[in-house]
CSV table of C-alpha atoms and ligand atoms in Angstrom, one decimal:
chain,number,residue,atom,x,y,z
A,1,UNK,CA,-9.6,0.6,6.7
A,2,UNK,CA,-8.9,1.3,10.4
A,3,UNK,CA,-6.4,-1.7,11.7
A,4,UNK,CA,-7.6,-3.2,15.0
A,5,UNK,CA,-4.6,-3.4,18.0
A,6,UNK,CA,-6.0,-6.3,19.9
A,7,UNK,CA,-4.0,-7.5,23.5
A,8,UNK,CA,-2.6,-11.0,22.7
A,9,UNK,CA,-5.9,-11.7,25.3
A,10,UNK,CA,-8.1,-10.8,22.4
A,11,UNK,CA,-6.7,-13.7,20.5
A,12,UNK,CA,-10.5,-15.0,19.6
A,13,UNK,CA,-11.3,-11.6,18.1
A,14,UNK,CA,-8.8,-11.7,15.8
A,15,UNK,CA,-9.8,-15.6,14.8
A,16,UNK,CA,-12.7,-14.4,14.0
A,17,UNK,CA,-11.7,-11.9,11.7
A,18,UNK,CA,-9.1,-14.8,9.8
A,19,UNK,CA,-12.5,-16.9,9.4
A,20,UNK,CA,-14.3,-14.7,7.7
A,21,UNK,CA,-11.4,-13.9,5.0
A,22,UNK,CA,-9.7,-11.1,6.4
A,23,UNK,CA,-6.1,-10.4,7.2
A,24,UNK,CA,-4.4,-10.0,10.6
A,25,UNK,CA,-0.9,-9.4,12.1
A,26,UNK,CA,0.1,-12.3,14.5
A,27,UNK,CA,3.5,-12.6,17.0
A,28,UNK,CA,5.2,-15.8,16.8
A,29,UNK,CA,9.0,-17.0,18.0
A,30,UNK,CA,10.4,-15.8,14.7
A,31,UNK,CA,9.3,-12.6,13.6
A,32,UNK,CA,5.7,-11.3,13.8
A,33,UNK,CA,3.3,-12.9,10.7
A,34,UNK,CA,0.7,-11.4,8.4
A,35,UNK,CA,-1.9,-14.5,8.6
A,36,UNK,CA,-5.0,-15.6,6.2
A,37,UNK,CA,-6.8,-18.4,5.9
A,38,UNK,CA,-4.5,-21.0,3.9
A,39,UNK,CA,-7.1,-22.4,2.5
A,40,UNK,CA,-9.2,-19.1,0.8
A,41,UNK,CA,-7.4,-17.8,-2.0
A,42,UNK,CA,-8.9,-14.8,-1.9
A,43,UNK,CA,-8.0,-14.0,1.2
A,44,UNK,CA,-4.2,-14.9,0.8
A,45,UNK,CA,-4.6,-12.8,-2.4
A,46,UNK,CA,-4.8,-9.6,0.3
A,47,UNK,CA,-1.6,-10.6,1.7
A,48,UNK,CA,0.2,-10.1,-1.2
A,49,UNK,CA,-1.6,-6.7,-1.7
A,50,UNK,CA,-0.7,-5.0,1.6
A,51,UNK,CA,3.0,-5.8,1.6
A,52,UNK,CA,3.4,-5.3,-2.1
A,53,UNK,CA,5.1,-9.1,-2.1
A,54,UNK,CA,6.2,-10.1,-5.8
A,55,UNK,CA,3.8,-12.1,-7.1
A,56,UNK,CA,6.3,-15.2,-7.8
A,57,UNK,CA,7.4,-15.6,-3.5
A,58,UNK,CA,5.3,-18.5,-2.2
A,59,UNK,CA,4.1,-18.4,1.8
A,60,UNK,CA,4.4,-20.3,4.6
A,61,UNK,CA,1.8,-22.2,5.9
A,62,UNK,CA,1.4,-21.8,10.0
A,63,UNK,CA,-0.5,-25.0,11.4
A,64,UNK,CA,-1.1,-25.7,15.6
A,65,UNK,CA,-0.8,-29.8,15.8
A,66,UNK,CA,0.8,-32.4,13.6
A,67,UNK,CA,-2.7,-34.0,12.4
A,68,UNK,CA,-3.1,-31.1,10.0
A,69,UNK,CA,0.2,-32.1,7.6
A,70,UNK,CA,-1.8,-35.1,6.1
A,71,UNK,CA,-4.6,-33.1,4.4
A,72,UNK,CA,-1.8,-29.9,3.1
A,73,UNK,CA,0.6,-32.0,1.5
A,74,UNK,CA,0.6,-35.0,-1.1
A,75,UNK,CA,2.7,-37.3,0.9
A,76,UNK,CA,4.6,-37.1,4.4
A,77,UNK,CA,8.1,-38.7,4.2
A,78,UNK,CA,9.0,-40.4,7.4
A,79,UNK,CA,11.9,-38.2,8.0
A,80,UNK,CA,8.9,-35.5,8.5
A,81,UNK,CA,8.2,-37.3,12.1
A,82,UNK,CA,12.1,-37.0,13.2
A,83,UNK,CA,12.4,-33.3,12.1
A,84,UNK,CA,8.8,-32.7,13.9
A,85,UNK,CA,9.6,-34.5,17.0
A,86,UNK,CA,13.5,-32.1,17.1
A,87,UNK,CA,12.2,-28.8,15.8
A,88,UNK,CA,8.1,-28.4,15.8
A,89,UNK,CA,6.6,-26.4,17.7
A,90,UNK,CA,9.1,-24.2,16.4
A,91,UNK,CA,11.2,-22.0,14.2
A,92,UNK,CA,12.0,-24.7,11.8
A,93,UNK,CA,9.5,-24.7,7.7
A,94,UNK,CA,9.7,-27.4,5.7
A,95,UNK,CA,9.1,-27.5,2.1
A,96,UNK,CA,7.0,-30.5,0.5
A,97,UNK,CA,4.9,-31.5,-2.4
A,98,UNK,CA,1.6,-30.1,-1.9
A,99,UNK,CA,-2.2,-31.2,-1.9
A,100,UNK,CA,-4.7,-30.4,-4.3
A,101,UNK,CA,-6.5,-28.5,-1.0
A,102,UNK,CA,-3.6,-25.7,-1.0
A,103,UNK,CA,-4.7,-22.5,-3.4
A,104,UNK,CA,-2.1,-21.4,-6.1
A,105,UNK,CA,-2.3,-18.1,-4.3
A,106,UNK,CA,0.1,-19.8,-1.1
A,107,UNK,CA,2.2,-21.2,-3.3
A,108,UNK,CA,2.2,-19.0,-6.8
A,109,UNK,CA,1.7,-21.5,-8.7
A,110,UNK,CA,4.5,-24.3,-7.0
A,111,UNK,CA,3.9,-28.0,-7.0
A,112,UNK,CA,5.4,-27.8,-3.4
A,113,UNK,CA,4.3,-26.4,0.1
A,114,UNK,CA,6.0,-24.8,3.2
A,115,UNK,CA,4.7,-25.6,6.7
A,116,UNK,CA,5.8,-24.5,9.7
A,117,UNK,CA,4.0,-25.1,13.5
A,118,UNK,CA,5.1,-22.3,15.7
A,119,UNK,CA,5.8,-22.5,19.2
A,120,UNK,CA,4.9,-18.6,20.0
A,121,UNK,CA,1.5,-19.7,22.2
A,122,UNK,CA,-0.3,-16.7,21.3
A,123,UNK,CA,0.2,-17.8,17.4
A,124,UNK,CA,-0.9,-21.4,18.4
A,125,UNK,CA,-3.7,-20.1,20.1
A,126,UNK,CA,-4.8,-18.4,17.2
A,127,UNK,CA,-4.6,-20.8,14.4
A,128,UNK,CA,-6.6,-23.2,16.9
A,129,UNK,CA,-9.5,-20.8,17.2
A,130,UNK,CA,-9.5,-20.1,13.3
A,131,UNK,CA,-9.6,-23.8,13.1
A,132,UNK,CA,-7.6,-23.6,9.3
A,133,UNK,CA,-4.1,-23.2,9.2
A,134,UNK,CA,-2.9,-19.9,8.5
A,135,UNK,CA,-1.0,-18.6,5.2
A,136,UNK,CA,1.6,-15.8,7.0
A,137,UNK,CA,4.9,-14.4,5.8
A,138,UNK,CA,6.7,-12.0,7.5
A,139,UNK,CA,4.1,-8.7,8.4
A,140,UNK,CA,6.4,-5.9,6.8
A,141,UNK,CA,6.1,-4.0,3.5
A,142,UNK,CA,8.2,-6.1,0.9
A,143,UNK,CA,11.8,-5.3,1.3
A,144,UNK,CA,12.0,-3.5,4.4
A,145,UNK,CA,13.6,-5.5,7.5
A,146,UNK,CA,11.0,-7.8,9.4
A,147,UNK,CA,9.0,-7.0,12.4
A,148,UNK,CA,9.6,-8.1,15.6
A,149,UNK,CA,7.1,-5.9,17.4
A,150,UNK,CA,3.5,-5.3,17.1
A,151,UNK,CA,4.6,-1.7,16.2
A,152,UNK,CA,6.7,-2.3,13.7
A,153,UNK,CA,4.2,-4.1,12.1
A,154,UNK,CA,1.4,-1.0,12.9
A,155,UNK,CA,4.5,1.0,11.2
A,156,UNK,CA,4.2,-0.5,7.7
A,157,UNK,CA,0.8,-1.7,7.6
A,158,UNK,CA,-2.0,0.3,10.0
A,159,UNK,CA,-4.8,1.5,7.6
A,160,UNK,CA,-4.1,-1.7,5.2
A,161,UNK,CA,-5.0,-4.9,7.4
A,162,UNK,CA,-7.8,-5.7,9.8
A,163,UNK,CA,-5.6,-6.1,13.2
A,164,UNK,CA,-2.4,-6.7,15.0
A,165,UNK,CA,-2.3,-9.1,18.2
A,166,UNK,CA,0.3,-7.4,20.4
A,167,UNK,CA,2.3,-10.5,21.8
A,168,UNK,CA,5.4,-8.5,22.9
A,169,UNK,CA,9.0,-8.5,21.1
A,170,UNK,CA,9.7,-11.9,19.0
A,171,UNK,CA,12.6,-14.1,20.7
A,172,UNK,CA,14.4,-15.2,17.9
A,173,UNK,CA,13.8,-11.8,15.6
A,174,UNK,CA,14.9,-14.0,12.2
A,175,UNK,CA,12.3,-15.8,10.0
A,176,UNK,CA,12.4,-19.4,10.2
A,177,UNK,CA,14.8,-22.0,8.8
A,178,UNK,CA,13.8,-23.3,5.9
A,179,UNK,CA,14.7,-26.7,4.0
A,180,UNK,CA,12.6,-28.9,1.5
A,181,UNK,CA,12.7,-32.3,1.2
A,182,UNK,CA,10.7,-31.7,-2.3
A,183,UNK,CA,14.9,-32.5,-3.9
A,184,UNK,CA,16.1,-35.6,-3.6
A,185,UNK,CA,18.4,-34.7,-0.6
A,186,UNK,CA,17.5,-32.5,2.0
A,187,UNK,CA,18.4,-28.9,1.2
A,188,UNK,CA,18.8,-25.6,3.4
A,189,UNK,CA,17.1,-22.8,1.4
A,190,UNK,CA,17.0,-20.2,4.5
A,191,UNK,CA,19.1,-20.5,8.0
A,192,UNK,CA,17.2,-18.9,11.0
A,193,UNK,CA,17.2,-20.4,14.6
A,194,UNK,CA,17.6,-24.0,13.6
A,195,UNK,CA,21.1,-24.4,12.7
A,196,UNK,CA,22.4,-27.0,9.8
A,197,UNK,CA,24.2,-28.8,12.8
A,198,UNK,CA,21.1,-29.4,14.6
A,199,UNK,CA,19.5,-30.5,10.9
A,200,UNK,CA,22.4,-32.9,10.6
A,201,UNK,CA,22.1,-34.5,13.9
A,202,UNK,CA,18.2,-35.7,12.9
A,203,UNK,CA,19.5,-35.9,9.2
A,204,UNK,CA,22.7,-37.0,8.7
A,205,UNK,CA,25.4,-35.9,7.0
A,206,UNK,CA,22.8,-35.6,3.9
A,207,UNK,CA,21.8,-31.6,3.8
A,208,UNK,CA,22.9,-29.5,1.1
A,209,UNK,CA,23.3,-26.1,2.1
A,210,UNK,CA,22.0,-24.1,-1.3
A,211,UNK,CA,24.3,-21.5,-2.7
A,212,UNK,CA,22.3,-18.6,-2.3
A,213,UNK,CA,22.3,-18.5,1.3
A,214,UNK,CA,25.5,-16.8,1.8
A,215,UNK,CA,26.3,-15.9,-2.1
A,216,UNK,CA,24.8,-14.1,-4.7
A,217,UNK,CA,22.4,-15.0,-7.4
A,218,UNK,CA,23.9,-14.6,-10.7
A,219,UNK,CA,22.7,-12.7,-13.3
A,220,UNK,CA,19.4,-14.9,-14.7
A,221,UNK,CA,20.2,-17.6,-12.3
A,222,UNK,CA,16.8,-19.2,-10.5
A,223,UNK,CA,16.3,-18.8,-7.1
A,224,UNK,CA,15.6,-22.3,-5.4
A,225,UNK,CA,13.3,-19.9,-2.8
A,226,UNK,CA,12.3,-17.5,-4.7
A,227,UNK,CA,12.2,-15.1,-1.5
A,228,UNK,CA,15.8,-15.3,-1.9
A,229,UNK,CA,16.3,-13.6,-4.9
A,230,UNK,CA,14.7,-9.9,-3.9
A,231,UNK,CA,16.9,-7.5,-2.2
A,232,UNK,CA,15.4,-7.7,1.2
A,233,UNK,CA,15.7,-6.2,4.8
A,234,UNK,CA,16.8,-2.8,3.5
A,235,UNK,CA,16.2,0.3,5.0
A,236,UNK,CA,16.7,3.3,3.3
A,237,UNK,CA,19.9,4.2,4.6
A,238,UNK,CA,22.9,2.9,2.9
A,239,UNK,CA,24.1,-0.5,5.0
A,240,UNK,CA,27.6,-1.8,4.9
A,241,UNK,CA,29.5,-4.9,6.7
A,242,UNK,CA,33.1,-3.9,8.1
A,243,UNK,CA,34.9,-6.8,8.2
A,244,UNK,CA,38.3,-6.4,10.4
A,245,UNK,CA,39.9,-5.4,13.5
A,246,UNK,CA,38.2,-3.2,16.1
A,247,UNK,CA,40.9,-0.5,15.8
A,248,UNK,CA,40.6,-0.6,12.5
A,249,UNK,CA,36.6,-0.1,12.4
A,250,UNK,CA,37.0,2.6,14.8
A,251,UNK,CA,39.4,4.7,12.3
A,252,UNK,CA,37.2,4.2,9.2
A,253,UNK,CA,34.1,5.2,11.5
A,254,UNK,CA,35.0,7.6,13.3
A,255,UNK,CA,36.8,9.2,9.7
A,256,UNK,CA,34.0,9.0,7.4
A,257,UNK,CA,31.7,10.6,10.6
A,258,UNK,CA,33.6,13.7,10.7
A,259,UNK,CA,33.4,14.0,6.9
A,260,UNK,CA,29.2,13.1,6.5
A,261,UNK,CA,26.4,13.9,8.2
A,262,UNK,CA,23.9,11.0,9.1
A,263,UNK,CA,26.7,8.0,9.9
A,264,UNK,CA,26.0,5.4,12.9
A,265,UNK,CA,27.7,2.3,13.5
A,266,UNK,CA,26.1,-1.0,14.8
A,267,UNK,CA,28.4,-1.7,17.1
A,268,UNK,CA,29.1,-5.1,19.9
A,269,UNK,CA,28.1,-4.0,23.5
A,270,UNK,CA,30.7,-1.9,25.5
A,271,UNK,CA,32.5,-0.6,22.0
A,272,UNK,CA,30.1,2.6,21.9
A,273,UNK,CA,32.2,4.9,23.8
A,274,UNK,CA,35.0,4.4,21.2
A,275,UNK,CA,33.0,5.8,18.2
A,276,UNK,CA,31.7,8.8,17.4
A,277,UNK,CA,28.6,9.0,16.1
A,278,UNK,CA,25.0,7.6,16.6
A,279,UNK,CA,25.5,4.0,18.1
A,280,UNK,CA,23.0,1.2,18.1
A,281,UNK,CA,23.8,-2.2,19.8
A,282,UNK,CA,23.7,-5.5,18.3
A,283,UNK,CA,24.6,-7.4,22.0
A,284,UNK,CA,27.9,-9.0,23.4
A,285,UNK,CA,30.3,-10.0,20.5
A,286,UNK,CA,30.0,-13.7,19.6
A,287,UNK,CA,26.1,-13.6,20.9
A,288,UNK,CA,24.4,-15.3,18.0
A,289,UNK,CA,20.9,-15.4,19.3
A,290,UNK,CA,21.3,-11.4,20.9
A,291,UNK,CA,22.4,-10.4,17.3
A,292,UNK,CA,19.8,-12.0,15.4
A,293,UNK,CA,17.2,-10.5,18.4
A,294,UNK,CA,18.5,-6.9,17.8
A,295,UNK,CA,19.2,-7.1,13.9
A,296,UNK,CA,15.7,-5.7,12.4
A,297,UNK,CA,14.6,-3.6,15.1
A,298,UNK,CA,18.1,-1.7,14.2
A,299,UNK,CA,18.1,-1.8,10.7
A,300,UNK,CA,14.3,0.1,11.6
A,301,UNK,CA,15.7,2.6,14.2
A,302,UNK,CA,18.1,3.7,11.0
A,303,UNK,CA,14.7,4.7,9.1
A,304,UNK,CA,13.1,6.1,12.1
A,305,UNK,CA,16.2,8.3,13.5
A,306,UNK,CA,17.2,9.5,9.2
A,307,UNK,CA,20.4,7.7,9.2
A,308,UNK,CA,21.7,7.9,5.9
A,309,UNK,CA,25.0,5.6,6.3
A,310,UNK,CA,25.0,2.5,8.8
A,311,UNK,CA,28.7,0.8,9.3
A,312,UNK,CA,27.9,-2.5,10.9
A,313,UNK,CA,30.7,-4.5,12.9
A,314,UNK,CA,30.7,-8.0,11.1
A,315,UNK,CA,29.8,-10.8,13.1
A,316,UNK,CA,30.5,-14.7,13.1
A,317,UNK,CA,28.4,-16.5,10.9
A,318,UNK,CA,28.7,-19.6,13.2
A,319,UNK,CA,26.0,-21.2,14.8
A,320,UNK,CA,22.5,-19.0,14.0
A,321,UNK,CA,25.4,-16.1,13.2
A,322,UNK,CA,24.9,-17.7,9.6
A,323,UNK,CA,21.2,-16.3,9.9
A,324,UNK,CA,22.4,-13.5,11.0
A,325,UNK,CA,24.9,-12.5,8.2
A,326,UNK,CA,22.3,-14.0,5.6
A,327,UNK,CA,20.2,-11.1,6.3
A,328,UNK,CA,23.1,-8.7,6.7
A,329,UNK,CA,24.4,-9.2,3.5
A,330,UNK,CA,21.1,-8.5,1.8
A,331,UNK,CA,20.7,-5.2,3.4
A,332,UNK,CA,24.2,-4.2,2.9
A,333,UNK,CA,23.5,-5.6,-0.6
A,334,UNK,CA,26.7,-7.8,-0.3
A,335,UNK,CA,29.1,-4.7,0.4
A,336,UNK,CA,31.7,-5.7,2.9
A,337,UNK,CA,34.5,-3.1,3.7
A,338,UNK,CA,37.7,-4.6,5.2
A,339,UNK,CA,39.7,-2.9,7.3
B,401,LIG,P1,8.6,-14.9,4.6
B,401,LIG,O1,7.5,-15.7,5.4
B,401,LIG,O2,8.2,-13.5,4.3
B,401,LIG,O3,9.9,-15.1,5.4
B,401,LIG,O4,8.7,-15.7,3.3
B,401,LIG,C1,8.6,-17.1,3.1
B,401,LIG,C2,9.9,-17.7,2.6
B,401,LIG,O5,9.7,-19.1,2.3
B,401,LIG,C3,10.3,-17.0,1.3
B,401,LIG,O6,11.7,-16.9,1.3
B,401,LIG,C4,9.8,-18.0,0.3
B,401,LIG,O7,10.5,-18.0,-0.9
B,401,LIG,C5,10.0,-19.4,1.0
B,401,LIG,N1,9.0,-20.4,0.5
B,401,LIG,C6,7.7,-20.5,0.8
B,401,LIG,N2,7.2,-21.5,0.1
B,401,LIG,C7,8.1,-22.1,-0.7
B,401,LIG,C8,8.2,-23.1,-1.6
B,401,LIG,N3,7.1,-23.8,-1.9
B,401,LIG,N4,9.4,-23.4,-2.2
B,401,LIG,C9,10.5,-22.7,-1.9
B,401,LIG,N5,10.5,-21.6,-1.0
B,401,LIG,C10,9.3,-21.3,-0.4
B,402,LIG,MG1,9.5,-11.8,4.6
């Protein structure tokens, strides 16, 4: 199949290709989407196809306007309205017991539903002209970092999806937050943009933050979002956290450079010209949102450039940090070196 590149202009084109039960790579805020109609099985079946996604991890579904909850879930508990009114349109998916209209293909098989509106107005633009809501998880192959450009996204899927709409570099460059009000007390499955301060201003002092958002599963243990349990974000070269003093990155950097071949260090702006090796830059240190910009488009510039060992300076997980390191520690698959 040859994948379309449409200009986010072409927007219509690639509605029309979502109506008739085709698959399509759309930009939003957080990262960029890989969108079916939400309500054709078989075309949400394709999604899980081209990314090789484990049968078992459920999708968000993308609406444009509040009057589409009512028909995609079985009830809308008022605290829905308060979280819409903060967060939506935005980067903010909440998790509710679904209607009998959603196809076990969205949710694999889950009595409950994820729905997010997004505020990118090329993805609103889009759903609208599809006139269904859209079924889209992140647009990469399963396990490699998230896209945040329209060529990442021709990177891991041209020849297996209809089109890509080009609406420029994501803003945030993290998936969503994600909590469901499906438990009896609100519960933070994923962090992204949406922080659990700003949750706790609209919901109290009632979220739950779930384990597995900075820990480990254990062995056998079941994920509360499934997407949580697959080692995620990785690119093929071997991550690890360094957790410490700048000094003391620089001598276990700069030491393990001149014994391998392939080491680069991700690395706060203005540090570069202490190291020596390949640097990429994650932005100024403390800079929540510029890390969680920069974070996949690196961890994709290791595969691209052959690095074989990345040493990544350890940022605060305050604030959308905690996004930030949520992903981290999944690619680094929890190793953390202190120095
Ligand atoms: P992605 O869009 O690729 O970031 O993946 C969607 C995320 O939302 C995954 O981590 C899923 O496990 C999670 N998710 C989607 N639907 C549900 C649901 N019904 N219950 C729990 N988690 C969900
Ligand atoms: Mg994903």
């Amino acid at each position: 199949m040859e994948t379309k590149l449409f200009s986010k202009e072409e927007y219509g084109k690639a509605a029309a290709i979502l109506k008739k039960g085709g698959i399509v790579g759309i930009p939003t805020e957080t990262v960029y989407g890989l969108a079916a109609n939400a309500l054709d099985g078989e075309a949400v079946a394709k999604i899980f196809e081209a990314k090789g996604r484990p049968q078992d991890n459920p999708l968000i579904v993308h609406i444009a306007e509040l009057s589409e909850l009512d028909d995609l879930v079985a009830f809308v508990p008022p605290v829905v309205y308060d979280l819409a009114d903060a967060f939506w349109p935005g980067p903010l998916t909440i998790i509710l017991d679904k209607s009998p209209i959603i196809p076990d293909e969205v949710t694999t098989g889950l009595d409950t539903v994820a729905i997010r509106m997004p505020s990118h107005p090329v993805a609103r633009q889009i759903i609208k002209a599809a006139g269904v809501p859209l079924a889209a998880p992140s647009a990469n192959t399963s396990g490699k970092p998230s896209p945040t450009t329209a060529e990442h996204v021709m990177h891991d899927m041209a020849g297996k999806i209809d089109a890509v709409v080009d609406g420029g570099p994501c803003e945030v460059g993290v998936e969503s937050t994600v909590i469901t009000l499906a438990t009896r007390k609100p519960k933070l499955l994923r962090p992204g943009r949406v922080t659990p301060d700003e949750l706790e201003e609209v919901l109290g002092d009632e979220l739950i933050i779930d384990d597995a958002v900075l820990g480990k599963l254990k062995e056998g243990e079941r994920a509360a979002s499934p997407g949580m349990k697959y080692k995620h974000y990785s690119p093929s070269s071997d991550v690890k956290i360094v957790r410490g003093s700048f000094v003391g990155f620089v001598d276990f950097v700069n030491q393990r450079a001149a014994e391998a071949d392939g080491v680069a260090a991700l690395v706060f702006d203005g540090e570069e010209s202490k190291l020596d090796c390949k640097t990429l830059l994650f932005g100024a240190e403390g800079d929540d949102l510029a890390h969680a910009s920069k974070l996949f488009d690196a961890l994709r510039t290791c595969d691209d450039e052959g690095i074989k060992e990345l040493y990544v300076r350890c940022p605060s997980d305050e604030g959308v940090g905690l996004a930030v390191m949520n992903r981290l520690l999944r690619a680094a698959e929890y190793n953390i070196i202190e120095v």
